[in-house]
Amino acid sequence: MTDTLLRSLRELLLNESEPLAGLLRKCLMLGAETGSEALRDWARKELNGYTVGGEVPEYRAIPLPPIAYDYGSGPLLNRGQTIDHRYLPDGAGRHLPEKLFFRQPIEELQRLAEQEHLTFGVRGLAYAQSVWNSQLDEFEGVMNLRFNVSGSTIAGILGQVRTKLVDLVADLTADTPLSELPGKDQVDAAVSHRLGDIYNTTIHGANGPVAIGAQSQAKAEGLTVEDVLRLLDKVQEMAVRTADAHQAELLDAVADLRAAVESDEPDTGEVVRKSGKLRAVVSKVGDATLAAIASDAVQTITDLALNGAFG
């Protein structure tokens, strides 16, 4: 059986329509048969996804894409604006990553590649929004900062995985007849040469690479309690100047949430409850810009609370 495994893998690789997941499962088998834990480890990570906090290969990275956002000025709300992270206001991009890495299992990446557009909210964007809003005029605000990525970009990552696999099998068959099984040392050398050392666990800092996957919604990372209070300041500032019928109720909800956050011993459950109260009031507000900024503030504070920022 094993003397045909390498031949089968080589022949399937020549078919561009052959699913990557099936090819990687054959790599699992080949690694088991040759005793190469390096090959099995790589194939397993590609199939199951790369764990949070673990190293992700460079071929799964893309340069930081433009930031999409919505901009409000008074009653007007303009959606779908974009800006390059290099042109954010001073200090706003402090916690943004240098690259986006995709941790997902290969089959999930395949599904993502079939979509026209993808949206990701990652760490550092909430902080950027907070700093940016602090520098705008009282009736202005930005909200819903996110990264938009095309499905074709994900397809490019899949293409690189396939190319890595082709190179790997080409190395294994260059000096070994297809009817024979390559040795463990030969397989390990090919893996090292084509894939590099991707097995060390590394945790990146807030301004380093960030991985899309299990933590792709962790938008509040990099924010402090002071940043949260600044978000509430912006909501309160706009609420004071609005003629909305729910102004008094909104101001009360903001004050209650601020008190919960500023408590000497803030309680996560209380912060979440007060955030929920503010969310309910915001849903009734007619001012589109105010409602959008308040909703974003509530979501950020809730994310921080659930991540243990308030005890």
mmCIF file of C-alpha atoms in Angstrom:
data_model
loop_
_atom_site.group_PDB
_atom_site.id
_atom_site.type_symbol
_atom_site.label_atom_id
_atom_site.label_comp_id
_atom_site.label_asym_id
_atom_site.label_seq_id
_atom_site.Cartn_x
_atom_site.Cartn_y
_atom_site.Cartn_z
ATOM 1 C CA MET A 1 0.000 0.000 0.000
ATOM 2 C CA THR A 2 2.722 2.471 1.006
ATOM 3 C CA ASP A 3 4.666 2.056 -2.231
ATOM 4 C CA THR A 4 1.668 3.576 -4.051
ATOM 5 C CA LEU A 5 0.929 6.346 -1.534
ATOM 6 C CA LEU A 6 3.587 8.720 -2.836
ATOM 7 C CA ARG A 7 2.613 7.933 -6.435
ATOM 8 C CA SER A 8 -1.061 8.585 -5.645
ATOM 9 C CA LEU A 9 -0.246 11.877 -3.945
ATOM 10 C CA ARG A 10 1.882 13.013 -6.872
ATOM 11 C CA GLU A 11 -0.790 12.174 -9.434
ATOM 12 C CA LEU A 12 -3.548 13.884 -7.441
ATOM 13 C CA LEU A 13 -1.449 17.038 -7.071
ATOM 14 C CA LEU A 14 -1.375 17.385 -10.838
ATOM 15 C CA ASN A 15 -5.157 17.816 -10.751
ATOM 16 C CA GLU A 16 -5.838 21.438 -9.748
ATOM 17 C CA SER A 17 -9.427 20.623 -8.832
ATOM 18 C CA GLU A 18 -8.423 18.044 -6.227
ATOM 19 C CA PRO A 19 -9.423 19.346 -2.746
ATOM 20 C CA LEU A 20 -6.493 20.312 -0.565
ATOM 21 C CA ALA A 21 -7.980 18.606 2.491
ATOM 22 C CA GLY A 22 -7.778 15.191 0.832
ATOM 23 C CA LEU A 23 -4.196 15.793 -0.233
ATOM 24 C CA LEU A 24 -3.227 16.818 3.293
ATOM 25 C CA ARG A 25 -4.816 13.675 4.732
ATOM 26 C CA LYS A 26 -2.605 11.641 2.414
ATOM 27 C CA CYS A 27 0.325 13.594 3.851
ATOM 28 C CA LEU A 28 -0.771 12.487 7.306
ATOM 29 C CA MET A 29 -0.608 8.891 6.121
ATOM 30 C CA LEU A 30 2.729 9.414 4.402
ATOM 31 C CA GLY A 31 4.153 10.961 7.550
ATOM 32 C CA ALA A 32 2.930 8.006 9.593
ATOM 33 C CA GLU A 33 4.372 5.463 7.165
ATOM 34 C CA THR A 34 7.763 7.161 6.968
ATOM 35 C CA GLY A 35 7.947 8.042 10.665
ATOM 36 C CA SER A 36 8.148 11.773 9.905
ATOM 37 C CA GLU A 37 6.446 13.602 12.753
ATOM 38 C CA ALA A 38 7.340 16.900 11.060
ATOM 39 C CA LEU A 39 5.204 16.077 8.009
ATOM 40 C CA ARG A 40 2.332 14.798 10.147
ATOM 41 C CA ASP A 41 2.464 17.888 12.357
ATOM 42 C CA TRP A 42 2.327 20.266 9.396
ATOM 43 C CA ALA A 43 -0.514 18.402 7.665
ATOM 44 C CA ARG A 44 -2.461 18.148 10.940
ATOM 45 C CA LYS A 45 -2.142 21.893 11.590
ATOM 46 C CA GLU A 46 -3.268 22.732 8.074
ATOM 47 C CA LEU A 47 -6.276 20.444 8.473
ATOM 48 C CA ASN A 48 -7.237 21.426 12.029
ATOM 49 C CA GLY A 49 -6.072 25.025 12.069
ATOM 50 C CA TYR A 50 -3.268 26.700 14.005
ATOM 51 C CA THR A 51 -3.831 27.139 17.736
ATOM 52 C CA VAL A 52 -4.191 30.530 19.394
ATOM 53 C CA GLY A 53 -0.783 31.710 20.577
ATOM 54 C CA GLY A 54 1.059 29.333 18.257
ATOM 55 C CA GLU A 55 3.243 30.225 15.312
ATOM 56 C CA VAL A 56 1.478 30.597 11.963
ATOM 57 C CA PRO A 57 3.401 30.175 8.677
ATOM 58 C CA GLU A 58 4.234 33.290 6.678
ATOM 59 C CA TYR A 59 2.345 31.957 3.657
ATOM 60 C CA ARG A 60 -0.862 32.332 5.669
ATOM 61 C CA ALA A 61 -0.255 36.075 6.126
ATOM 62 C CA ILE A 62 -1.428 39.095 4.174
ATOM 63 C CA PRO A 63 -0.358 42.737 4.459
ATOM 64 C CA LEU A 64 -2.669 44.849 6.588
ATOM 65 C CA PRO A 65 -5.621 45.745 4.310
ATOM 66 C CA PRO A 66 -7.325 49.157 4.221
ATOM 67 C CA ILE A 67 -9.613 49.910 7.157
ATOM 68 C CA ALA A 68 -13.290 50.305 6.373
ATOM 69 C CA TYR A 69 -15.388 52.534 8.608
ATOM 70 C CA ASP A 70 -18.610 54.519 8.848
ATOM 71 C CA TYR A 71 -18.493 58.275 9.366
ATOM 72 C CA GLY A 72 -21.210 60.362 10.927
ATOM 73 C CA SER A 73 -21.629 64.123 10.937
ATOM 74 C CA GLY A 74 -24.738 65.356 12.655
ATOM 75 C CA PRO A 75 -27.750 63.455 11.291
ATOM 76 C CA LEU A 76 -25.805 62.149 8.279
ATOM 77 C CA LEU A 77 -24.142 58.741 8.286
ATOM 78 C CA ASN A 78 -21.798 57.764 5.466
ATOM 79 C CA ARG A 79 -21.093 54.046 5.358
ATOM 80 C CA GLY A 80 -18.258 52.137 3.754
ATOM 81 C CA GLN A 81 -15.468 54.722 3.850
ATOM 82 C CA THR A 82 -11.894 53.413 3.714
ATOM 83 C CA ILE A 83 -8.510 54.579 4.962
ATOM 84 C CA ASP A 84 -5.011 53.145 4.914
ATOM 85 C CA HIS A 85 -3.751 52.463 8.434
ATOM 86 C CA ARG A 86 -0.748 54.709 7.743
ATOM 87 C CA TYR A 87 -3.065 57.716 7.451
ATOM 88 C CA LEU A 88 -4.906 57.277 10.737
ATOM 89 C CA PRO A 89 -4.676 60.176 13.206
ATOM 90 C CA ASP A 90 -1.554 60.292 15.361
ATOM 91 C CA GLY A 91 -1.458 57.464 17.876
ATOM 92 C CA ALA A 92 -4.584 55.730 16.598
ATOM 93 C CA GLY A 93 -2.739 52.849 14.977
ATOM 94 C CA ARG A 94 -0.571 52.037 17.993
ATOM 95 C CA HIS A 95 -2.161 48.639 18.634
ATOM 96 C CA LEU A 96 -2.766 47.582 15.039
ATOM 97 C CA PRO A 97 -0.853 44.529 13.780
ATOM 98 C CA GLU A 98 1.691 44.554 11.001
ATOM 99 C CA LYS A 99 0.068 41.615 9.208
ATOM 100 C CA LEU A 100 -3.046 39.474 9.350
ATOM 101 C CA PHE A 101 -2.447 35.737 9.753
ATOM 102 C CA PHE A 102 -5.209 33.210 9.051
ATOM 103 C CA ARG A 103 -5.366 30.286 11.496
ATOM 104 C CA GLN A 104 -8.470 28.526 10.189
ATOM 105 C CA PRO A 105 -8.572 24.880 9.084
ATOM 106 C CA ILE A 106 -7.960 24.470 5.380
ATOM 107 C CA GLU A 107 -11.574 23.487 4.660
ATOM 108 C CA GLU A 108 -12.834 26.630 6.380
ATOM 109 C CA LEU A 109 -10.435 28.736 4.324
ATOM 110 C CA GLN A 110 -11.839 27.044 1.234
ATOM 111 C CA ARG A 111 -15.358 28.145 2.193
ATOM 112 C CA LEU A 112 -14.154 31.684 2.889
ATOM 113 C CA ALA A 113 -12.418 31.806 -0.504
ATOM 114 C CA GLU A 114 -15.772 31.193 -2.184
ATOM 115 C CA GLN A 115 -17.236 34.406 -0.723
ATOM 116 C CA GLU A 116 -16.912 37.700 -2.540
ATOM 117 C CA HIS A 117 -16.161 39.838 0.520
ATOM 118 C CA LEU A 118 -15.179 39.078 4.119
ATOM 119 C CA THR A 119 -15.161 41.365 7.149
ATOM 120 C CA PHE A 120 -12.916 40.936 10.183
ATOM 121 C CA GLY A 121 -12.825 42.856 13.436
ATOM 122 C CA VAL A 122 -9.440 42.401 15.105
ATOM 123 C CA ARG A 123 -7.542 43.770 18.044
ATOM 124 C CA GLY A 124 -6.459 47.364 17.891
ATOM 125 C CA LEU A 125 -9.382 48.679 15.857
ATOM 126 C CA ALA A 126 -11.436 49.698 18.894
ATOM 127 C CA TYR A 127 -8.460 51.602 20.259
ATOM 128 C CA ALA A 128 -7.945 53.293 16.872
ATOM 129 C CA GLN A 129 -11.605 54.302 16.843
ATOM 130 C CA SER A 130 -11.391 55.715 20.357
ATOM 131 C CA VAL A 131 -8.318 57.845 19.578
ATOM 132 C CA TRP A 132 -9.738 58.982 16.247
ATOM 133 C CA ASN A 133 -13.060 60.053 17.772
ATOM 134 C CA SER A 134 -11.269 62.005 20.481
ATOM 135 C CA GLN A 135 -9.752 64.205 17.759
ATOM 136 C CA LEU A 136 -12.981 64.905 15.850
ATOM 137 C CA ASP A 137 -15.421 67.767 16.324
ATOM 138 C CA GLU A 138 -18.334 67.345 18.699
ATOM 139 C CA PHE A 139 -20.885 66.438 16.022
ATOM 140 C CA GLU A 140 -18.600 64.029 14.181
ATOM 141 C CA GLY A 141 -17.779 60.398 14.798
ATOM 142 C CA VAL A 142 -16.305 57.283 13.212
ATOM 143 C CA MET A 143 -17.614 53.807 13.977
ATOM 144 C CA ASN A 144 -17.597 50.148 12.923
ATOM 145 C CA LEU A 145 -13.910 50.007 12.035
ATOM 146 C CA ARG A 146 -13.139 46.700 10.321
ATOM 147 C CA PHE A 147 -10.911 45.045 7.765
ATOM 148 C CA ASN A 148 -12.469 43.998 4.461
ATOM 149 C CA VAL A 149 -10.768 41.130 2.627
ATOM 150 C CA SER A 150 -11.779 39.625 -0.700
ATOM 151 C CA GLY A 151 -12.353 35.920 -1.168
ATOM 152 C CA SER A 152 -9.692 35.940 -3.865
ATOM 153 C CA THR A 153 -7.136 36.892 -1.198
ATOM 154 C CA ILE A 154 -7.989 33.729 0.741
ATOM 155 C CA ALA A 155 -7.792 31.771 -2.513
ATOM 156 C CA GLY A 156 -4.245 33.075 -2.842
ATOM 157 C CA ILE A 157 -3.366 31.584 0.542
ATOM 158 C CA LEU A 158 -4.805 28.244 -0.552
ATOM 159 C CA GLY A 159 -2.738 28.458 -3.712
ATOM 160 C CA GLN A 160 0.410 28.894 -1.656
ATOM 161 C CA VAL A 161 -0.429 25.856 0.474
ATOM 162 C CA ARG A 162 -0.864 23.807 -2.709
ATOM 163 C CA THR A 163 2.440 25.090 -4.095
ATOM 164 C CA LYS A 164 4.210 24.182 -0.846
ATOM 165 C CA LEU A 165 2.775 20.692 -1.143
ATOM 166 C CA VAL A 166 3.848 20.350 -4.780
ATOM 167 C CA ASP A 167 7.392 21.456 -3.912
ATOM 168 C CA LEU A 168 7.483 19.007 -1.025
ATOM 169 C CA VAL A 169 6.377 16.032 -3.107
ATOM 170 C CA ALA A 170 8.738 17.052 -5.930
ATOM 171 C CA ASP A 171 11.642 16.934 -3.475
ATOM 172 C CA LEU A 172 10.560 13.510 -2.210
ATOM 173 C CA THR A 173 10.278 12.030 -5.698
ATOM 174 C CA ALA A 174 13.420 13.614 -7.134
ATOM 175 C CA ASP A 175 15.735 10.892 -5.803
ATOM 176 C CA THR A 176 13.262 8.195 -4.755
ATOM 177 C CA PRO A 177 11.412 5.926 -7.204
ATOM 178 C CA LEU A 178 7.650 6.213 -6.888
ATOM 179 C CA SER A 179 7.541 2.521 -6.017
ATOM 180 C CA GLU A 180 9.715 3.076 -2.927
ATOM 181 C CA LEU A 181 9.121 4.782 0.391
ATOM 182 C CA PRO A 182 11.329 7.810 1.201
ATOM 183 C CA GLY A 183 13.234 7.620 4.469
ATOM 184 C CA LYS A 184 12.333 9.629 7.548
ATOM 185 C CA ASP A 185 15.443 11.810 7.251
ATOM 186 C CA GLN A 186 14.624 12.593 3.629
ATOM 187 C CA VAL A 187 11.038 13.564 4.480
ATOM 188 C CA ASP A 188 12.127 15.677 7.458
ATOM 189 C CA ALA A 189 14.712 17.464 5.312
ATOM 190 C CA ALA A 190 12.115 18.218 2.627
ATOM 191 C CA VAL A 191 9.688 19.566 5.238
ATOM 192 C CA SER A 192 12.402 21.753 6.763
ATOM 193 C CA HIS A 193 13.483 23.044 3.354
ATOM 194 C CA ARG A 194 10.024 23.789 1.953
ATOM 195 C CA LEU A 195 8.053 24.701 5.063
ATOM 196 C CA GLY A 196 10.670 25.969 7.490
ATOM 197 C CA ASP A 197 10.431 25.734 11.259
ATOM 198 C CA ILE A 198 6.815 26.514 12.122
ATOM 199 C CA TYR A 199 6.503 24.381 15.206
ATOM 200 C CA ASN A 200 7.688 26.719 17.980
ATOM 201 C CA THR A 201 4.992 28.302 20.102
ATOM 202 C CA THR A 202 5.207 32.081 20.028
ATOM 203 C CA ILE A 203 2.908 34.716 21.502
ATOM 204 C CA HIS A 204 2.964 37.994 19.613
ATOM 205 C CA GLY A 205 2.719 41.441 21.163
ATOM 206 C CA ALA A 206 -0.198 43.758 20.582
ATOM 207 C CA ASN A 207 1.608 45.573 17.769
ATOM 208 C CA GLY A 208 2.925 42.435 16.068
ATOM 209 C CA PRO A 209 1.171 39.931 13.818
ATOM 210 C CA VAL A 210 -2.382 39.025 14.685
ATOM 211 C CA ALA A 211 -4.114 35.831 13.651
ATOM 212 C CA ILE A 212 -7.617 35.636 12.260
ATOM 213 C CA GLY A 213 -9.534 32.686 13.602
ATOM 214 C CA ALA A 214 -10.731 31.884 17.079
ATOM 215 C CA GLN A 215 -10.033 35.435 18.290
ATOM 216 C CA SER A 216 -11.096 37.306 15.201
ATOM 217 C CA GLN A 217 -13.766 39.179 17.164
ATOM 218 C CA ALA A 218 -11.446 40.303 19.972
ATOM 219 C CA LYS A 219 -11.715 43.920 18.906
ATOM 220 C CA ALA A 220 -11.230 45.405 22.391
ATOM 221 C CA GLU A 221 -7.629 44.278 22.932
ATOM 222 C CA GLY A 222 -5.259 47.189 23.569
ATOM 223 C CA LEU A 223 -7.932 49.321 25.224
ATOM 224 C CA THR A 224 -7.714 50.482 28.831
ATOM 225 C CA VAL A 225 -10.430 51.609 31.242
ATOM 226 C CA GLU A 226 -9.432 55.200 30.416
ATOM 227 C CA ASP A 227 -10.123 54.498 26.748
ATOM 228 C CA VAL A 228 -13.539 53.118 27.691
ATOM 229 C CA LEU A 229 -14.330 56.296 29.608
ATOM 230 C CA ARG A 230 -13.285 58.313 26.585
ATOM 231 C CA LEU A 231 -15.778 56.353 24.486
ATOM 232 C CA LEU A 232 -18.506 57.174 27.001
ATOM 233 C CA ASP A 233 -17.427 60.830 26.969
ATOM 234 C CA LYS A 234 -18.043 60.922 23.228
ATOM 235 C CA VAL A 235 -21.490 59.381 23.601
ATOM 236 C CA GLN A 236 -22.402 61.755 26.413
ATOM 237 C CA GLU A 237 -21.092 64.765 24.492
ATOM 238 C CA MET A 238 -23.263 63.944 21.494
ATOM 239 C CA ALA A 239 -26.271 63.042 23.647
ATOM 240 C CA VAL A 240 -26.200 66.394 25.420
ATOM 241 C CA ARG A 241 -26.508 68.177 22.087
ATOM 242 C CA THR A 242 -29.130 65.972 20.502
ATOM 243 C CA ALA A 243 -32.822 66.818 20.366
ATOM 244 C CA ASP A 244 -33.770 63.151 20.452
ATOM 245 C CA ALA A 245 -36.840 62.311 22.517
ATOM 246 C CA HIS A 246 -34.837 59.737 24.459
ATOM 247 C CA GLN A 247 -32.059 62.139 25.439
ATOM 248 C CA ALA A 248 -32.683 62.026 29.201
ATOM 249 C CA GLU A 249 -32.963 58.237 29.235
ATOM 250 C CA LEU A 250 -29.764 57.960 27.211
ATOM 251 C CA LEU A 251 -27.827 60.264 29.530
ATOM 252 C CA ASP A 252 -29.019 58.307 32.574
ATOM 253 C CA ALA A 253 -27.901 55.027 30.995
ATOM 254 C CA VAL A 254 -24.478 56.488 30.151
ATOM 255 C CA ALA A 255 -24.095 57.763 33.716
ATOM 256 C CA ASP A 256 -25.042 54.387 35.176
ATOM 257 C CA LEU A 257 -22.542 52.570 32.970
ATOM 258 C CA ARG A 258 -19.816 55.084 33.803
ATOM 259 C CA ALA A 259 -20.441 54.559 37.522
ATOM 260 C CA ALA A 260 -20.134 50.785 37.091
ATOM 261 C CA VAL A 261 -16.868 51.133 35.161
ATOM 262 C CA GLU A 262 -15.359 53.690 37.580
ATOM 263 C CA SER A 263 -16.242 51.708 40.693
ATOM 264 C CA ASP A 264 -13.320 50.999 43.040
ATOM 265 C CA GLU A 265 -14.059 47.304 42.556
ATOM 266 C CA PRO A 266 -15.866 47.052 39.208
ATOM 267 C CA ASP A 267 -18.010 43.975 38.800
ATOM 268 C CA THR A 268 -18.107 42.293 35.391
ATOM 269 C CA GLY A 269 -21.743 41.299 35.743
ATOM 270 C CA GLU A 270 -22.755 44.840 36.683
ATOM 271 C CA VAL A 271 -20.822 46.341 33.751
ATOM 272 C CA VAL A 272 -22.480 43.895 31.362
ATOM 273 C CA ARG A 273 -25.947 44.659 32.795
ATOM 274 C CA LYS A 274 -25.431 48.419 32.538
ATOM 275 C CA SER A 275 -24.113 47.959 29.004
ATOM 276 C CA GLY A 276 -27.274 46.033 28.157
ATOM 277 C CA LYS A 277 -29.397 48.863 29.551
ATOM 278 C CA LEU A 278 -27.545 51.394 27.397
ATOM 279 C CA ARG A 279 -27.898 49.106 24.377
ATOM 280 C CA ALA A 280 -31.685 48.983 24.886
ATOM 281 C CA VAL A 281 -31.908 52.784 25.023
ATOM 282 C CA VAL A 282 -29.651 53.195 21.982
ATOM 283 C CA SER A 283 -32.009 51.004 19.944
ATOM 284 C CA LYS A 284 -34.671 53.703 20.337
ATOM 285 C CA VAL A 285 -32.485 56.682 19.393
ATOM 286 C CA GLY A 286 -33.367 58.335 16.092
ATOM 287 C CA ASP A 287 -30.034 60.126 15.520
ATOM 288 C CA ALA A 288 -28.162 57.701 13.240
ATOM 289 C CA THR A 289 -24.662 58.940 14.075
ATOM 290 C CA LEU A 290 -25.276 59.011 17.818
ATOM 291 C CA ALA A 291 -26.904 55.572 17.730
ATOM 292 C CA ALA A 292 -24.031 54.051 15.755
ATOM 293 C CA ILE A 293 -21.300 55.492 18.007
ATOM 294 C CA ALA A 294 -23.177 54.509 21.167
ATOM 295 C CA SER A 295 -23.734 50.977 19.860
ATOM 296 C CA ASP A 296 -20.030 50.635 19.070
ATOM 297 C CA ALA A 297 -19.112 51.888 22.551
ATOM 298 C CA VAL A 298 -21.466 49.379 24.172
ATOM 299 C CA GLN A 299 -20.042 46.516 22.117
ATOM 300 C CA THR A 300 -16.462 47.469 22.986
ATOM 301 C CA ILE A 301 -17.210 47.764 26.698
ATOM 302 C CA THR A 302 -19.055 44.443 26.679
ATOM 303 C CA ASP A 303 -16.106 42.753 24.927
ATOM 304 C CA LEU A 304 -13.711 44.175 27.517
ATOM 305 C CA ALA A 305 -15.932 43.044 30.373
ATOM 306 C CA LEU A 306 -16.235 39.506 29.036
ATOM 307 C CA ASN A 307 -12.453 39.380 28.622
ATOM 308 C CA GLY A 308 -11.990 40.126 32.321
ATOM 309 C CA ALA A 309 -11.046 43.812 32.182
ATOM 310 C CA PHE A 310 -13.314 44.687 35.124
ATOM 311 C CA GLY A 311 -12.478 41.874 37.514
#
